[in-house]
CSV table of N, CA and C in Angstrom, one decimal:
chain,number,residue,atom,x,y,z
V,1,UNK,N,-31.9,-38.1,18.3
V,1,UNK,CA,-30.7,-37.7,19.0
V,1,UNK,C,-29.4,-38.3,18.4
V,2,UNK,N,-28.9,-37.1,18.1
V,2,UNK,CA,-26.9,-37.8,17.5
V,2,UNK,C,-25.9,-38.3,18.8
V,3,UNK,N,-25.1,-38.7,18.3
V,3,UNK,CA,-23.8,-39.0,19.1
V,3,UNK,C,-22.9,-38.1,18.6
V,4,UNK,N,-23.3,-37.0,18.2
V,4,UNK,CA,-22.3,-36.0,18.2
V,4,UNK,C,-21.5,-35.8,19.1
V,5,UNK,N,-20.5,-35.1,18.8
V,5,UNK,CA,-19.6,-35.0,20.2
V,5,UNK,C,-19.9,-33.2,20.5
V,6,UNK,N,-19.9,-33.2,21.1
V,6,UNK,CA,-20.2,-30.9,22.3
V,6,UNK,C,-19.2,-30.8,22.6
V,7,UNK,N,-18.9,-29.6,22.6
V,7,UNK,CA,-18.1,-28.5,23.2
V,7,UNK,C,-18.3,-29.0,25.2
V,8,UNK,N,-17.2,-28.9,25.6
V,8,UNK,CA,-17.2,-29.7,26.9
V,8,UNK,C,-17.3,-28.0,27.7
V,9,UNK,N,-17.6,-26.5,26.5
V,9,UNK,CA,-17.2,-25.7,27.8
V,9,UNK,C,-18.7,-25.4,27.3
V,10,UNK,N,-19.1,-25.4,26.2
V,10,UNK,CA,-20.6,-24.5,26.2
V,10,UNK,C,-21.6,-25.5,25.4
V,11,UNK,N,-21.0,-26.8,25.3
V,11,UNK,CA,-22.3,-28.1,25.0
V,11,UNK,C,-22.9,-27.9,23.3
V,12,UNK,N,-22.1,-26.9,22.7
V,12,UNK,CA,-22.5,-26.8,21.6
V,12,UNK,C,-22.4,-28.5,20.4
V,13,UNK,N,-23.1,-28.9,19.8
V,13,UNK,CA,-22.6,-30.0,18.9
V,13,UNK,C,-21.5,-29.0,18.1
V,14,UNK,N,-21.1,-30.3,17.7
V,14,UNK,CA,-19.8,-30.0,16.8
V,14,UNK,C,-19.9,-29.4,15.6
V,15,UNK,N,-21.1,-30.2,14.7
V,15,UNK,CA,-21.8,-29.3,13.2
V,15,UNK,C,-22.3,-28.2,13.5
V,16,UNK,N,-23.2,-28.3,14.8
V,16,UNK,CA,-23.0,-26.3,14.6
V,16,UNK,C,-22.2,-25.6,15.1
V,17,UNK,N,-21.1,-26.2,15.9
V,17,UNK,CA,-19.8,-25.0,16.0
V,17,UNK,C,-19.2,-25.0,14.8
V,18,UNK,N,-19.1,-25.9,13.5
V,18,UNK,CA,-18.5,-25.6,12.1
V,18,UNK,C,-19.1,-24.5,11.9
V,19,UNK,N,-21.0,-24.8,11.8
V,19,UNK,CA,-21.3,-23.3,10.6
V,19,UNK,C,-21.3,-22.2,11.7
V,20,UNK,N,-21.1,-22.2,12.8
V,20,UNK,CA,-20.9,-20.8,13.5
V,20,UNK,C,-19.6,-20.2,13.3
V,21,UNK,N,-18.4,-21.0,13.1
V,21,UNK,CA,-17.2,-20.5,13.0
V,21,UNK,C,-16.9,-19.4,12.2
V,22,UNK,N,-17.7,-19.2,10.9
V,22,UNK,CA,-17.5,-18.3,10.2
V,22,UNK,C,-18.1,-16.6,10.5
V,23,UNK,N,-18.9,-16.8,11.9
V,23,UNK,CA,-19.5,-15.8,12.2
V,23,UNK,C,-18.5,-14.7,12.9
V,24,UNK,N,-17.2,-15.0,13.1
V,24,UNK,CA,-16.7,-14.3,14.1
V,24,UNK,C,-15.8,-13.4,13.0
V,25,UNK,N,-15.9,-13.9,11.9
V,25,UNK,CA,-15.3,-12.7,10.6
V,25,UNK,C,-15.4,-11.3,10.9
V,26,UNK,N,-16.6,-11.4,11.0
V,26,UNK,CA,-17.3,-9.6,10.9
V,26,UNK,C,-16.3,-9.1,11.8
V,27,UNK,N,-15.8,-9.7,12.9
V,27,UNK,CA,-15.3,-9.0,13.9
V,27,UNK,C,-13.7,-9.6,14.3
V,28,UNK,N,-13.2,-10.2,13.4
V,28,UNK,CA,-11.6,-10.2,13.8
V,28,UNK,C,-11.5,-12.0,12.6
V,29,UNK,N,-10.0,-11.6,12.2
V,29,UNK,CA,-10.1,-12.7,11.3
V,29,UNK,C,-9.8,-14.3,12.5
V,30,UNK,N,-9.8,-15.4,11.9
V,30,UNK,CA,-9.9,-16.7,12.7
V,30,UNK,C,-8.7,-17.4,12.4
V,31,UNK,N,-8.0,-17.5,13.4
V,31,UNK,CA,-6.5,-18.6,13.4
V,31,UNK,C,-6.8,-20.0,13.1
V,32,UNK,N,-5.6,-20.1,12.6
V,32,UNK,CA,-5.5,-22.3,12.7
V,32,UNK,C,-5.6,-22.6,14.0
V,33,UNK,N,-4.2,-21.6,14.4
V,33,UNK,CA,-4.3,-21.7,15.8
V,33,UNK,C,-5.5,-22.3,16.6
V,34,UNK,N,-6.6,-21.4,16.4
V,34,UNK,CA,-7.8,-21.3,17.5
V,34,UNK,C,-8.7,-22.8,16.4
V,35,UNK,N,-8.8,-22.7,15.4
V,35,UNK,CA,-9.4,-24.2,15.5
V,35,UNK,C,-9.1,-25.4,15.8
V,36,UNK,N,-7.8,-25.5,15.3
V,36,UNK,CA,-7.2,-26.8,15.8
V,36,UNK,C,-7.1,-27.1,17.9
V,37,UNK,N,-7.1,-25.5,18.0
V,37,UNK,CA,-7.0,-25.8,19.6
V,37,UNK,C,-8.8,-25.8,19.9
V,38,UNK,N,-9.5,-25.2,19.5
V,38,UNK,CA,-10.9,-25.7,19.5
V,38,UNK,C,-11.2,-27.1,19.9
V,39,UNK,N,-10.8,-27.9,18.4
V,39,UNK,CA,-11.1,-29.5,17.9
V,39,UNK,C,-10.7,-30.0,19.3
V,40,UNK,N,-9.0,-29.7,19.4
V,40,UNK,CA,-8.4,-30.3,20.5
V,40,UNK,C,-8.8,-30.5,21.7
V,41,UNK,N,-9.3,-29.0,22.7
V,41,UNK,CA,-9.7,-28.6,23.9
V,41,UNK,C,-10.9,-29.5,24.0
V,42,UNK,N,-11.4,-28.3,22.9
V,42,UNK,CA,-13.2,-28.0,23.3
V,42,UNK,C,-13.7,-29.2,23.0
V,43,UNK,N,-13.4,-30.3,22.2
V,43,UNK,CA,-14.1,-31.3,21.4
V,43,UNK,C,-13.3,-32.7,21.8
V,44,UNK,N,-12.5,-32.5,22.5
V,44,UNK,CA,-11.2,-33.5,22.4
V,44,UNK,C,-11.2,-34.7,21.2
V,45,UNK,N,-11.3,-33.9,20.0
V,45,UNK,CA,-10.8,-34.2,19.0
V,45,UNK,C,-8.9,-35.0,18.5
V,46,UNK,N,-8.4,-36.0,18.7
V,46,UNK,CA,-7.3,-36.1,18.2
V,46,UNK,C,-7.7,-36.7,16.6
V,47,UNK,N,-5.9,-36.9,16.2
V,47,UNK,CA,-5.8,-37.7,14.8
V,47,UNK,C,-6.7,-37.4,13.9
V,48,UNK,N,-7.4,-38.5,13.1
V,48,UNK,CA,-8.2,-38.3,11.9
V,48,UNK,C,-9.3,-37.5,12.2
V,49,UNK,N,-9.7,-37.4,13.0
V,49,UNK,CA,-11.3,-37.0,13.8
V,49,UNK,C,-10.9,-35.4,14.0
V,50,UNK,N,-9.8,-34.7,14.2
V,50,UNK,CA,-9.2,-33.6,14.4
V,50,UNK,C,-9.1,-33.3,13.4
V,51,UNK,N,-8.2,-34.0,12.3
V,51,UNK,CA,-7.7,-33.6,11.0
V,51,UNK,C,-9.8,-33.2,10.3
V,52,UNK,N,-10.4,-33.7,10.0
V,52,UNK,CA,-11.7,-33.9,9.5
V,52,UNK,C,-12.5,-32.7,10.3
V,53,UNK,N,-12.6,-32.3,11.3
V,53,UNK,CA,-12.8,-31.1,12.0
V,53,UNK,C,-12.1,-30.2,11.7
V,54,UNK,N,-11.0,-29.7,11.7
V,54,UNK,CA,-9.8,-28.6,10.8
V,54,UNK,C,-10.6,-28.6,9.6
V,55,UNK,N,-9.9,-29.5,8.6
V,55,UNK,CA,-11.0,-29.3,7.4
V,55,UNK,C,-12.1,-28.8,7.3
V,56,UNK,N,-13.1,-29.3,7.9
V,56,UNK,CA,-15.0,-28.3,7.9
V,56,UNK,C,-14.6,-27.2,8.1
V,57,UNK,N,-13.8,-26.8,9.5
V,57,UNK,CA,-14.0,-25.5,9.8
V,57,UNK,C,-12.9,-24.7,8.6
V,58,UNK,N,-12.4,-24.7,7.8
V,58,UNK,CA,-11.4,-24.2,6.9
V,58,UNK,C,-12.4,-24.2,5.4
V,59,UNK,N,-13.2,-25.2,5.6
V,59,UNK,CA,-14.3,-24.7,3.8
V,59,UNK,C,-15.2,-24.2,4.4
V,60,UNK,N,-15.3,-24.5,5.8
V,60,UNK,CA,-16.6,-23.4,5.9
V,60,UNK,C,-16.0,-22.0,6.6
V,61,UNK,N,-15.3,-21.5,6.6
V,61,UNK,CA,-14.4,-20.1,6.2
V,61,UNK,C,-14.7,-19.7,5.0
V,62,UNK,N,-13.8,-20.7,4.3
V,62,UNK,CA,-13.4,-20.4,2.7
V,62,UNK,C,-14.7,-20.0,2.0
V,63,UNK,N,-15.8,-20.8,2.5
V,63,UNK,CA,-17.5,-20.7,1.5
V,63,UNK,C,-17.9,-19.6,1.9
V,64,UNK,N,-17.5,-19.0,3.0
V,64,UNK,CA,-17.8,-17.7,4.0
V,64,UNK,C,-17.1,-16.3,3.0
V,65,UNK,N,-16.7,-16.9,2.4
V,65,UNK,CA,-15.6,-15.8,1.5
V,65,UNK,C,-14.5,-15.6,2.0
V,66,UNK,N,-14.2,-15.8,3.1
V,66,UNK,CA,-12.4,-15.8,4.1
V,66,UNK,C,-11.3,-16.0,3.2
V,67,UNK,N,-10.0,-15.7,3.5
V,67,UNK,CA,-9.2,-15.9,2.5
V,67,UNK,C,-7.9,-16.6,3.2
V,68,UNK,N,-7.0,-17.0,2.9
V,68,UNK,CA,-5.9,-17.4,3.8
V,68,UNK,C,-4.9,-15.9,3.7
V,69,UNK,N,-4.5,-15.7,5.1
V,69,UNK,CA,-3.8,-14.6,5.4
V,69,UNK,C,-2.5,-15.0,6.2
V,70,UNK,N,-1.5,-14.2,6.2
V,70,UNK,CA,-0.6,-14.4,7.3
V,70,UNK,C,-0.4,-13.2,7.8
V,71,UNK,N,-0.2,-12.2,9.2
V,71,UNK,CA,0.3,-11.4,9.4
V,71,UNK,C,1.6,-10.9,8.8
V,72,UNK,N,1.6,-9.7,8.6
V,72,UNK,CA,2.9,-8.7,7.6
V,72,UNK,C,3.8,-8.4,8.4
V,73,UNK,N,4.8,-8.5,8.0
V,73,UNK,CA,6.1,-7.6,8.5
V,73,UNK,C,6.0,-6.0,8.2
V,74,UNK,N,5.3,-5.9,7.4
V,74,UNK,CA,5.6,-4.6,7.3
V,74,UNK,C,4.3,-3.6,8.0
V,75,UNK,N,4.6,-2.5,8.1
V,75,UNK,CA,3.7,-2.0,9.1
V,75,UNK,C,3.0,-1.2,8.1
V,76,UNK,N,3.1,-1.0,6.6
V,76,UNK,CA,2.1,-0.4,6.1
V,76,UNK,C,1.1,-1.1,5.7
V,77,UNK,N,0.9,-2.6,6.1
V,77,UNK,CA,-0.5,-3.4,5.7
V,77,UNK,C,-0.3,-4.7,7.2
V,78,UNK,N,-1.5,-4.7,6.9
V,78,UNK,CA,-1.9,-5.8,8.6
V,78,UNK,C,-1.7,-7.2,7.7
V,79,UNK,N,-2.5,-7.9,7.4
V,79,UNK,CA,-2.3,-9.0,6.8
V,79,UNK,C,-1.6,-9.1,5.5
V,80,UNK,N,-1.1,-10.6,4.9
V,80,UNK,CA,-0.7,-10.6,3.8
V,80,UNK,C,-1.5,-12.1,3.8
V,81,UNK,N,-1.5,-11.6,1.9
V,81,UNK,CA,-3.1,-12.7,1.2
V,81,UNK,C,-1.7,-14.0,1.1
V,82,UNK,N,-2.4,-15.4,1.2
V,82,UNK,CA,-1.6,-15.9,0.7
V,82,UNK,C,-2.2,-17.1,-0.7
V,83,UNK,N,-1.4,-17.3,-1.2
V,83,UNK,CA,-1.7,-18.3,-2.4
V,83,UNK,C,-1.9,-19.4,-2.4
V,84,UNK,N,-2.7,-20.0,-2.9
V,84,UNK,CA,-3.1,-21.2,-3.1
V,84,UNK,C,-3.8,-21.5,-4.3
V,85,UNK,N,-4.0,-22.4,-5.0
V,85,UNK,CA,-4.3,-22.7,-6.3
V,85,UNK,C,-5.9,-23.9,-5.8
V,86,UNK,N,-6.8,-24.0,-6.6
V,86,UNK,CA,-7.5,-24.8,-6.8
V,86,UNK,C,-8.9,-24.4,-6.2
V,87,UNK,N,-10.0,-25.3,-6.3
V,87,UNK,CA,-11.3,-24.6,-5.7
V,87,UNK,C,-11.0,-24.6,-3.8
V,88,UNK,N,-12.1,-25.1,-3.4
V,88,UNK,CA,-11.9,-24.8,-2.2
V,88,UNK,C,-11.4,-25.9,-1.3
V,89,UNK,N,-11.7,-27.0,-1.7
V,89,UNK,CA,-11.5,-28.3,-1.2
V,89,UNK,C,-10.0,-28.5,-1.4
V,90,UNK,N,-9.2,-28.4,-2.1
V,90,UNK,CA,-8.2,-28.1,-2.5
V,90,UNK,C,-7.5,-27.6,-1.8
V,91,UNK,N,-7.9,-26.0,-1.7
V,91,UNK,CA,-7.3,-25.3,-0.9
V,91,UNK,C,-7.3,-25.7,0.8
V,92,UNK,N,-8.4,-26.2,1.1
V,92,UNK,CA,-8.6,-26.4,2.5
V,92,UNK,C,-7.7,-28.1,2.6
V,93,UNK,N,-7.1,-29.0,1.3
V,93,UNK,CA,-6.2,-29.7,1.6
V,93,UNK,C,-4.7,-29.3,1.4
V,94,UNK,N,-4.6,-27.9,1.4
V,94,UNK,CA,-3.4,-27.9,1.2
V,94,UNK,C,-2.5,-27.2,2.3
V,95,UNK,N,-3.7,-26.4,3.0
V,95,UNK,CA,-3.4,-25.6,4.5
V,95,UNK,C,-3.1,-26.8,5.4
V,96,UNK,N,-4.3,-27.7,5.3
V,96,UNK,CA,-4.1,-29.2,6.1
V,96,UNK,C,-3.2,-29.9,5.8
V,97,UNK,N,-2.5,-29.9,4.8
V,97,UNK,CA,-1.0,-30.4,4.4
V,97,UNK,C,0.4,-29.9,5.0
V,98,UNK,N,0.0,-28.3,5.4
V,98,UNK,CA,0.8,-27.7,5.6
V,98,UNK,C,1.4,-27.9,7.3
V,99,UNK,N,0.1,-28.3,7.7
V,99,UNK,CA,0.3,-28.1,9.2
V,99,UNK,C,0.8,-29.6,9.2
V,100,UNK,N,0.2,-30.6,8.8
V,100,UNK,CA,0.2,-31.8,8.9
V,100,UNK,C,2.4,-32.1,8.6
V,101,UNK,N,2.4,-31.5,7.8
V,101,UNK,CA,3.8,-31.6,7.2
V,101,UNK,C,5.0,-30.8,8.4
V,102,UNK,N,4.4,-29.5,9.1
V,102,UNK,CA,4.6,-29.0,9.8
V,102,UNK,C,5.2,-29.5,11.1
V,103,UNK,N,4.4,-30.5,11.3
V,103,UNK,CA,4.8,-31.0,12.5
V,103,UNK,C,4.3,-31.1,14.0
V,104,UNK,N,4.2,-29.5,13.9
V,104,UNK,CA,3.9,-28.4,15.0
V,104,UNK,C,2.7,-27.6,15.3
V,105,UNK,N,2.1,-27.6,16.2
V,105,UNK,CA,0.5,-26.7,16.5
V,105,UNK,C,1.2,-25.3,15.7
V,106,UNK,N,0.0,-24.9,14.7
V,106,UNK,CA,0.4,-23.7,14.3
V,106,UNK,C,0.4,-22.6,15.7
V,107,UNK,N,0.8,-21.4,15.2
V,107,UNK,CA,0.8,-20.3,16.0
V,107,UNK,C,0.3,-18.9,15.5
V,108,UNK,N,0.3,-18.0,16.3
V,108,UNK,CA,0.0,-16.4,16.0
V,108,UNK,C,0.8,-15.9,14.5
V,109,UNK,N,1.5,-16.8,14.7
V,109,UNK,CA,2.5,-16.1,13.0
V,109,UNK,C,1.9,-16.9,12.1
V,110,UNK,N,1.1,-17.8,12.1
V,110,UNK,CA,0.8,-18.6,11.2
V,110,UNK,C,-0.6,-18.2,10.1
V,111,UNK,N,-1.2,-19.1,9.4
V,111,UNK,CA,-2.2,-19.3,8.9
V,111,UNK,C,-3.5,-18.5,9.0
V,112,UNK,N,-4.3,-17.8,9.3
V,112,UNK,CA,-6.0,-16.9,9.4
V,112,UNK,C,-6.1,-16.8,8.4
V,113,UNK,N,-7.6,-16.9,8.7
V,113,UNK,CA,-8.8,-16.6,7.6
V,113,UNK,C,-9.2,-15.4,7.7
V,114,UNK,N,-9.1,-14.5,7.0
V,114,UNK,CA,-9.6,-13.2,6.8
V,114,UNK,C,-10.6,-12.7,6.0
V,115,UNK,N,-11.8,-12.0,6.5
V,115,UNK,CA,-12.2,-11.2,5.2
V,115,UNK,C,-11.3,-9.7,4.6
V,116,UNK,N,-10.4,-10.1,3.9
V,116,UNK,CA,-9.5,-9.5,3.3
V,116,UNK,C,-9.5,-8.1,3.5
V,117,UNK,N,-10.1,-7.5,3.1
V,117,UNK,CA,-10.1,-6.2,2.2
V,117,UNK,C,-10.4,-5.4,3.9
V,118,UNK,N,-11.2,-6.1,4.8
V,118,UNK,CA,-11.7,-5.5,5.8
V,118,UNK,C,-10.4,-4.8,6.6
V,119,UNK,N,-8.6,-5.4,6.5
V,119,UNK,CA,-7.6,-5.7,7.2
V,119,UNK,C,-6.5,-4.7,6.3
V,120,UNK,N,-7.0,-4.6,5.2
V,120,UNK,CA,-6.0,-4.0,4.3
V,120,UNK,C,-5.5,-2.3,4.1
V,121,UNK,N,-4.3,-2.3,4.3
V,121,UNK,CA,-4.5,-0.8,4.9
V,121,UNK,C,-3.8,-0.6,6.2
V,122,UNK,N,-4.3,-1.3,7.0
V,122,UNK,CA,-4.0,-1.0,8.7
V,122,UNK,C,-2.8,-1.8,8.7
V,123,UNK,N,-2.2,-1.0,9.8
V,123,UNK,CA,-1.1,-1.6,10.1
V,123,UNK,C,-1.0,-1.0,11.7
């Protein structure tokens, strides 16, 4: 038996809500938004322990094939891809930099993980 910490609404451990996170792809891409409020709510994750939970759940997107997206202004495409340089660890410290730098709980305008190509097109 671990001392993991559960989800206080559905008792899940916390390592398997990471590799589940990526399951919800198939069917709509995944906000910062909703993990960081996850970690927060569901796990009462603060500080380092929060930061470290964001992370898993962001390489385990990324390993998922997810891409970082932002919603478009323009209405002939739904998301836009965004850039980042380096493998994945990298990338998953640079989103975490971003928020961290940020200030601020991301929002709806912010940051998702997308299976790309699935989004592209629609507006």
């Amino acid at each position: 038996m671990t001392n993991e910490p559960r989800n206080k609404y559905f008792d899940t451990p916390l390592s398997e809500w990471i590799d589940r996170v990526p399951s919800e792809l198939h069917a709509d891409a995944v906000g910062l938004w909703q993990i960081i409020g996850s970690g927060n709510d569901g796990f009462e994750l603060q500080g380092q322990q929060l930061e470290d939970f964001v992370r898993r759940c962001i390489v385990s997107l990324l390993k998922a094939g997810a891409v970082p997206v932002r919603p478009s202004a323009s209405l002939a495409i739904f998301w836009e891809k965004q850039s980042y340089e380096g493998d994945i660890e990298e990338v998953a410290s640079a989103i975490l930099g971003e928020w961290q730098r940020a200030g601020t709980e991301p929002n709806e305008d912010g940051i998702w993980f997308s299976l790309f190509d699935q989004y592209k097109g629609r507006g």
